[in-house]
Amino acid sequence: MRILLIEDEKDLAAIIRQGLEEENYVVDVAHDGEEGLYMAENFSADVVILDIMLPVMDGLTMLTKMRHKGISTPVIMLTARDSLVDKIKGLDIGADDYLTKPFVFGELLARIRSLIRRKVDVKQAAICIDNLEINTANHEVKRGGKGITLSAREYALLEYLAYRKDNVVSRTEIIEHIYHEDSDMDSNVVDVYINYLRNKIDKGAGKKLIHTVRGAGYMLKSE
Ligand code: CA
């Protein structure tokens, strides 16, 4: 999953970015509202984390413009402790959630997961497809109750397919949501990682859950 972080305090932005990357998110960072709006329009973020006090264009103005442009990506606002007015205004102009600075990182992670689940209409942190269980909170993957060890990239790919379960996901969409713009990925890489996943998830498990949809992409589903 891809997160757009718009935060002008560079030290804080770096800490949040690192923490998110450790959770296997792909993170784009903007340091002002104008750059943030450009990135929201042009990169396929799954969640936007938006600081309200920003240079060039403040967060509330940026959010208003973003919603006017029809960009419906879920937004978590970061607000100062005493800014009740900003919180109310932000929620009214289309923010989905807010966190008051300073916040505990684990709470930010839980709110991100919650917004992603809402967006894809999944209700719990654990996503089940047949006897495959993917716990998006602690990244544990089990099939038939047996733990499966995945690399960070394999997990990110499986999690993305799981959030979109029963839907065909194209290679382009996978690259946009789980790899960095600058990582020079072509769609063959997706096929390679799908093969790794198949070996760990489907091989010897009886029923196949990872399906190739010819000419379209991949789908995680229980037949
Ligand atoms: Ca700020």
Short mmCIF file of C-alpha atoms and ligand atoms in Angstrom, two decimals:
data_model
loop_
_atom_site.label_atom_id
_atom_site.label_comp_id
_atom_site.label_asym_id
_atom_site.label_seq_id
_atom_site.Cartn_x
_atom_site.Cartn_y
_atom_site.Cartn_z
CA MET A 1 0.00 0.00 0.00
CA ARG A 2 1.17 3.49 -0.87
CA ILE A 3 1.06 6.43 1.51
CA LEU A 4 1.47 10.11 0.73
CA LEU A 5 2.87 12.02 3.70
CA ILE A 6 2.61 15.82 3.59
CA GLU A 7 4.62 17.27 6.48
CA ASP A 8 6.93 20.28 6.47
CA GLU A 9 8.88 19.42 9.63
CA LYS A 10 11.65 17.46 7.93
CA ASP A 11 12.82 15.54 11.02
CA LEU A 12 9.29 14.41 11.83
CA ALA A 13 8.61 13.53 8.19
CA ALA A 14 11.78 11.40 8.12
CA ILE A 15 10.80 9.54 11.31
CA ILE A 16 7.25 8.86 10.08
CA ARG A 17 8.55 7.76 6.69
CA GLN A 18 11.02 5.33 8.22
CA GLY A 19 8.38 3.88 10.54
CA LEU A 20 5.96 3.41 7.67
CA GLU A 21 8.60 1.83 5.45
CA GLU A 22 9.40 -0.63 8.23
CA GLU A 23 5.73 -1.65 7.98
CA ASN A 24 6.21 -2.30 4.24
CA TYR A 25 4.34 0.78 3.05
CA VAL A 26 5.64 2.67 0.04
CA VAL A 27 5.93 6.31 1.14
CA ASP A 28 6.01 9.52 -0.90
CA VAL A 29 6.81 12.69 1.03
CA ALA A 30 5.83 16.27 0.20
CA HIS A 31 6.99 19.22 2.30
CA ASP A 32 4.35 21.79 1.36
CA GLY A 33 0.69 21.83 0.35
CA GLU A 34 1.27 22.59 -3.32
CA GLU A 35 3.70 19.71 -3.78
CA GLY A 36 1.32 17.53 -1.77
CA LEU A 37 -1.60 18.37 -4.05
CA TYR A 38 0.50 17.54 -7.11
CA MET A 39 1.49 14.17 -5.63
CA ALA A 40 -2.09 13.40 -4.55
CA GLU A 41 -3.18 13.98 -8.15
CA ASN A 42 -0.39 12.08 -9.83
CA PHE A 43 0.56 9.19 -7.51
CA SER A 44 -1.86 6.43 -6.57
CA ALA A 45 -1.84 6.87 -2.79
CA ASP A 46 -4.04 4.59 -0.68
CA VAL A 47 -3.95 6.98 2.30
CA VAL A 48 -2.82 10.61 2.67
CA ILE A 49 -1.35 11.86 5.96
CA LEU A 50 -1.79 15.62 5.89
CA ASP A 51 -0.28 18.12 8.29
CA ILE A 52 -2.53 21.19 8.61
CA MET A 53 0.12 23.87 9.22
CA LEU A 54 2.06 23.83 5.95
CA PRO A 55 3.97 26.43 3.94
CA VAL A 56 2.97 27.61 0.42
CA MET A 57 -0.53 26.13 0.73
CA ASP A 58 -1.97 25.14 4.12
CA GLY A 59 -3.43 21.68 4.68
CA LEU A 60 -7.10 22.75 4.78
CA THR A 61 -6.79 24.62 1.47
CA MET A 62 -4.95 21.68 -0.06
CA LEU A 63 -7.64 19.26 1.13
CA THR A 64 -10.42 21.48 -0.26
CA LYS A 65 -8.71 21.60 -3.66
CA MET A 66 -8.03 17.88 -3.61
CA ARG A 67 -11.69 17.04 -2.97
CA HIS A 68 -12.82 19.57 -5.61
CA LYS A 69 -10.63 17.74 -8.10
CA GLY A 70 -12.52 14.56 -7.26
CA ILE A 71 -9.59 12.83 -5.51
CA SER A 72 -11.28 10.65 -2.88
CA THR A 73 -8.18 9.10 -1.24
CA PRO A 74 -8.74 8.76 2.53
CA VAL A 75 -7.03 11.56 4.50
CA ILE A 76 -5.75 11.61 8.09
CA MET A 77 -5.07 15.16 9.30
CA LEU A 78 -2.28 15.95 11.73
CA THR A 79 -3.33 18.88 13.92
CA ALA A 80 -1.96 20.87 16.83
CA ARG A 81 -3.36 20.08 20.26
CA ASP A 82 -5.43 23.24 20.64
CA SER A 83 -6.83 23.46 17.11
CA LEU A 84 -10.40 22.25 17.57
CA VAL A 85 -11.55 24.62 14.82
CA ASP A 86 -9.13 23.02 12.33
CA LYS A 87 -10.35 19.54 13.25
CA ILE A 88 -13.99 20.43 12.73
CA LYS A 89 -13.29 22.32 9.52
CA GLY A 90 -11.07 19.53 8.22
CA LEU A 91 -13.65 16.83 8.85
CA ASP A 92 -16.30 19.00 7.20
CA ILE A 93 -14.25 19.54 4.04
CA GLY A 94 -13.52 15.86 3.59
CA ALA A 95 -10.86 14.54 5.99
CA ASP A 96 -11.62 11.01 7.18
CA ASP A 97 -9.77 11.09 10.47
CA TYR A 98 -7.32 13.17 12.50
CA LEU A 99 -4.50 12.74 14.97
CA THR A 100 -3.35 15.39 17.41
CA LYS A 101 0.39 16.03 17.60
CA PRO A 102 2.30 14.59 19.35
CA PHE A 103 0.88 11.15 18.67
CA VAL A 104 1.92 7.58 19.37
CA PHE A 105 3.15 5.94 16.16
CA GLY A 106 1.18 2.75 16.80
CA GLU A 107 -2.02 4.80 16.76
CA LEU A 108 -1.15 6.29 13.38
CA LEU A 109 -0.56 2.77 12.04
CA ALA A 110 -3.90 1.51 13.40
CA ARG A 111 -5.74 4.48 11.87
CA ILE A 112 -4.06 3.91 8.50
CA ARG A 113 -5.07 0.24 8.54
CA SER A 114 -8.60 1.19 9.52
CA LEU A 115 -8.90 3.67 6.60
CA ILE A 116 -7.50 1.14 4.13
CA ARG A 117 -10.01 -1.47 5.36
CA ARG A 118 -12.86 1.01 5.04
CA LYS A 119 -11.76 1.89 1.50
CA VAL A 120 -11.65 -1.75 0.40
CA ASP A 121 -14.61 -2.82 2.54
CA VAL A 122 -12.76 -5.28 4.77
CA LYS A 123 -13.92 -5.28 8.39
CA GLN A 124 -11.10 -6.84 10.40
CA ALA A 125 -7.32 -6.70 10.62
CA ALA A 126 -7.18 -10.38 9.65
CA ILE A 127 -8.22 -11.12 6.07
CA CYS A 128 -9.22 -14.71 5.32
CA ILE A 129 -9.36 -16.33 1.90
CA ASP A 130 -10.36 -19.96 2.30
CA ASN A 131 -7.84 -21.32 4.85
CA LEU A 132 -5.30 -18.55 4.17
CA GLU A 133 -5.14 -15.92 6.90
CA ILE A 134 -3.31 -12.62 6.53
CA ASN A 135 -3.04 -10.53 9.67
CA THR A 136 -2.49 -6.96 8.48
CA ALA A 137 -1.72 -5.72 12.01
CA ASN A 138 1.26 -7.99 12.75
CA HIS A 139 1.92 -9.29 9.20
CA GLU A 140 1.53 -12.94 10.17
CA VAL A 141 0.48 -15.20 7.33
CA LYS A 142 -0.91 -18.69 7.87
CA ARG A 143 -2.34 -21.33 5.62
CA GLY A 144 -4.32 -24.09 7.28
CA GLY A 145 -3.08 -22.76 10.63
CA LYS A 146 0.57 -23.18 9.63
CA GLY A 147 2.81 -20.10 9.64
CA ILE A 148 4.37 -18.94 6.34
CA THR A 149 7.48 -16.76 6.25
CA LEU A 150 7.45 -14.10 3.56
CA SER A 151 9.96 -11.43 2.58
CA ALA A 152 8.85 -7.79 2.91
CA ARG A 153 8.09 -7.56 -0.83
CA GLU A 154 6.23 -10.85 -0.90
CA TYR A 155 4.15 -9.76 2.07
CA ALA A 156 3.35 -6.37 0.53
CA LEU A 157 2.20 -8.06 -2.67
CA LEU A 158 0.09 -10.66 -0.85
CA GLU A 159 -1.46 -7.99 1.39
CA TYR A 160 -2.38 -5.87 -1.62
CA LEU A 161 -4.01 -8.84 -3.37
CA ALA A 162 -5.80 -9.72 -0.11
CA TYR A 163 -7.23 -6.23 0.32
CA ARG A 164 -8.50 -6.51 -3.25
CA LYS A 165 -9.57 -10.14 -2.94
CA ASP A 166 -12.02 -11.44 -5.56
CA ASN A 167 -10.96 -8.56 -7.84
CA VAL A 168 -8.56 -8.74 -10.76
CA VAL A 169 -5.48 -6.64 -10.04
CA SER A 170 -3.35 -5.56 -13.00
CA ARG A 171 0.44 -5.60 -12.95
CA THR A 172 0.45 -1.82 -13.36
CA GLU A 173 -1.79 -1.38 -10.35
CA ILE A 174 0.45 -3.65 -8.28
CA ILE A 175 3.54 -1.67 -9.25
CA GLU A 176 1.82 1.65 -8.46
CA HIS A 177 0.72 0.55 -5.01
CA ILE A 178 3.63 -1.48 -3.71
CA TYR A 179 6.78 -0.18 -5.39
CA HIS A 180 8.51 3.20 -5.38
CA GLU A 181 8.35 5.38 -8.50
CA ASP A 182 12.14 5.41 -8.62
CA SER A 183 12.64 1.69 -8.07
CA ASP A 184 12.69 0.97 -11.81
CA MET A 185 10.24 -1.91 -11.72
CA ASP A 186 8.79 -3.45 -14.82
CA SER A 187 5.83 -5.78 -14.89
CA ASN A 188 8.03 -8.88 -15.20
CA VAL A 189 9.11 -8.31 -11.61
CA VAL A 190 5.50 -8.74 -10.54
CA ASP A 191 5.40 -12.12 -12.28
CA VAL A 192 8.58 -13.15 -10.47
CA TYR A 193 7.13 -12.23 -7.07
CA ILE A 194 3.84 -13.92 -7.88
CA ASN A 195 5.83 -17.11 -8.51
CA TYR A 196 7.61 -16.77 -5.16
CA LEU A 197 4.23 -16.33 -3.48
CA ARG A 198 2.71 -19.30 -5.27
CA ASN A 199 5.56 -21.49 -4.06
CA LYS A 200 4.95 -20.44 -0.48
CA ILE A 201 1.16 -20.12 -0.43
CA ASP A 202 -0.29 -22.55 -2.97
CA LYS A 203 2.33 -25.24 -3.54
CA GLY A 204 1.21 -28.51 -1.96
CA ALA A 205 -1.80 -26.82 -0.37
CA GLY A 206 -4.42 -28.48 -2.55
CA LYS A 207 -6.59 -25.59 -3.58
CA LYS A 208 -5.04 -22.76 -5.59
CA LEU A 209 -5.79 -19.28 -4.29
CA ILE A 210 -3.57 -17.11 -6.54
CA HIS A 211 -5.08 -17.03 -10.01
CA THR A 212 -3.71 -15.64 -13.26
CA VAL A 213 -6.32 -13.82 -15.29
CA ARG A 214 -5.02 -13.91 -18.85
CA GLY A 215 -4.34 -10.49 -20.29
CA ALA A 216 -5.59 -8.76 -17.14
CA GLY A 217 -3.49 -9.61 -14.10
CA TYR A 218 -3.88 -11.59 -10.92
CA MET A 219 -6.60 -12.38 -8.44
CA LEU A 220 -6.58 -13.82 -4.94
CA LYS A 221 -9.75 -15.81 -4.46
CA SER A 222 -11.19 -18.97 -3.07
CA GLU A 223 -12.95 -20.88 -5.82
CA CA B 1 3.63 21.84 10.02
#
